[in-house]
Amino acid sequence: MTYLRAIPGVAGSTADFDRAAVSISYRLRLGLFGGISAFANYGKFFRHEKMDLMDYCHFNGNKTLFSNFLLIDFKLLDYYQYATNNEYLQAHGEYNMGGLILNKIPLLRKLNLNEIIGFHYFRAAYLNNPVVKNYYETSFGIEKFKVLRADIVMGFDQNIKTRVGFVLGLKFNLSDGSVIEIE
């Protein structure tokens, strides 16, 4: 749980707002069936006297071909388009199948690949705007050595047609809780 209070005049700041948020994360190991990681975050701005764009809640977006594949990242989302100054909810989940399917195929078995299925969602409300925005992404990826990963991602917005993208990258931070270790 977090509470943020911006007090005008402190260190030259003009910001004046209050925001509370609560987050939960979960990891479940399923042995030979891989593992599940999940994260959810709900927040609300209670006061909005003076806010700049940097004070809004921003969802972790990406508009490049590369990613570090943190659990809380959206792979196709614009960086600032959906920033909110009101109420928001985001949820992220990934199922690392631990080679459950690909390790049953004779030639692919030797590659020792892990399949990963992901789902990422947010719902954001905006001040002085009755529109509530919903956005979600689904993904399927293949991972090697818990470090190299490639995903195909589909992003769905209520007012924009479906986006499809391909993302690849390296996982540098293996201790942040976003990576499921398969044993």
CSV table of C-alpha atoms in Angstrom, one decimal, residues 73-160:
chain,number,residue,atom,x,y,z
A,73,ASP,CA,5.1,-3.9,-18.9
A,74,PHE,CA,2.7,-3.5,-21.8
A,75,LYS,CA,4.5,-4.4,-25.0
A,76,LEU,CA,2.5,-2.3,-27.5
A,77,LEU,CA,1.2,0.6,-25.4
A,78,ASP,CA,2.1,4.3,-26.1
A,79,TYR,CA,4.2,5.8,-23.3
A,80,TYR,CA,2.0,8.7,-22.3
A,81,GLN,CA,-1.3,8.4,-24.2
A,82,TYR,CA,-3.2,6.7,-21.3
A,83,ALA,CA,-1.7,8.4,-18.3
A,84,THR,CA,-4.4,9.1,-15.8
A,85,ASN,CA,-5.1,11.6,-13.0
A,86,ASN,CA,-8.1,9.8,-11.5
A,87,GLU,CA,-8.8,6.2,-10.8
A,88,TYR,CA,-7.0,3.2,-12.4
A,89,LEU,CA,-6.6,-0.6,-12.2
A,90,GLN,CA,-4.0,-2.7,-13.9
A,91,ALA,CA,-3.5,-6.4,-13.9
A,92,HIS,CA,-0.8,-8.6,-15.4
A,93,GLY,CA,-0.4,-12.3,-15.6
A,94,GLU,CA,2.0,-14.8,-17.2
A,95,TYR,CA,2.0,-18.5,-17.4
A,96,ASN,CA,5.4,-20.0,-18.1
A,97,MET,CA,4.6,-23.5,-19.4
A,98,GLY,CA,8.2,-24.7,-18.8
A,99,GLY,CA,8.4,-26.5,-22.1
A,100,LEU,CA,5.1,-28.4,-21.5
A,101,ILE,CA,4.3,-28.5,-25.3
A,102,LEU,CA,7.5,-27.8,-27.1
A,103,ASN,CA,9.6,-30.3,-25.1
A,104,LYS,CA,7.3,-33.1,-26.4
A,105,ILE,CA,8.2,-32.5,-30.0
A,106,PRO,CA,11.3,-34.5,-30.9
A,107,LEU,CA,13.5,-32.0,-32.7
A,108,LEU,CA,12.4,-29.0,-30.7
A,109,ARG,CA,13.0,-30.8,-27.4
A,110,LYS,CA,16.7,-30.5,-27.8
A,111,LEU,CA,16.4,-26.7,-27.8
A,112,ASN,CA,14.9,-26.7,-24.3
A,113,LEU,CA,12.5,-23.8,-24.9
A,114,ASN,CA,9.8,-22.5,-22.5
A,115,GLU,CA,6.4,-21.3,-23.8
A,116,ILE,CA,5.0,-18.2,-22.1
A,117,ILE,CA,1.4,-17.0,-22.3
A,118,GLY,CA,0.7,-13.5,-21.1
A,119,PHE,CA,-2.3,-11.2,-20.3
A,120,HIS,CA,-2.0,-7.5,-19.4
A,121,TYR,CA,-5.0,-5.2,-18.7
A,122,PHE,CA,-5.7,-1.7,-17.5
A,123,ARG,CA,-8.8,0.4,-16.9
A,124,ALA,CA,-8.4,4.1,-16.4
A,125,ALA,CA,-10.9,6.9,-15.6
A,126,TYR,CA,-10.1,10.6,-16.3
A,127,LEU,CA,-11.1,13.9,-14.6
A,128,ASN,CA,-13.6,16.0,-16.5
A,129,ASN,CA,-14.0,13.1,-19.1
A,130,PRO,CA,-16.8,10.6,-18.8
A,131,VAL,CA,-14.9,8.0,-20.9
A,132,VAL,CA,-13.3,5.1,-19.1
A,133,LYS,CA,-10.6,3.5,-21.1
A,134,ASN,CA,-10.0,-0.2,-21.2
A,135,TYR,CA,-6.9,-1.7,-22.8
A,136,TYR,CA,-5.5,-5.2,-22.8
A,137,GLU,CA,-2.8,-7.3,-24.4
A,138,THR,CA,-2.4,-11.0,-24.9
A,139,SER,CA,0.9,-12.6,-25.9
A,140,PHE,CA,2.6,-15.8,-26.7
A,141,GLY,CA,6.3,-16.1,-26.4
A,142,ILE,CA,9.2,-18.5,-26.4
A,143,GLU,CA,12.1,-18.2,-23.9
A,144,LYS,CA,15.5,-19.8,-23.8
A,145,PHE,CA,17.8,-20.0,-20.8
A,146,LYS,CA,15.4,-17.7,-18.8
A,147,VAL,CA,17.3,-14.9,-20.5
A,148,LEU,CA,16.4,-14.7,-24.3
A,149,ARG,CA,12.8,-14.2,-25.2
A,150,ALA,CA,10.6,-13.5,-28.2
A,151,ASP,CA,6.8,-12.7,-28.0
A,152,ILE,CA,4.1,-12.0,-30.5
A,153,VAL,CA,1.6,-9.6,-28.9
A,154,MET,CA,-1.9,-8.5,-29.7
A,155,GLY,CA,-3.2,-5.2,-28.2
A,156,PHE,CA,-6.9,-4.4,-27.9
A,157,ASP,CA,-8.3,-0.9,-27.3
A,158,GLN,CA,-12.0,-0.1,-27.2
A,159,ASN,CA,-11.7,2.7,-29.8
A,160,ILE,CA,-8.7,1.6,-31.9
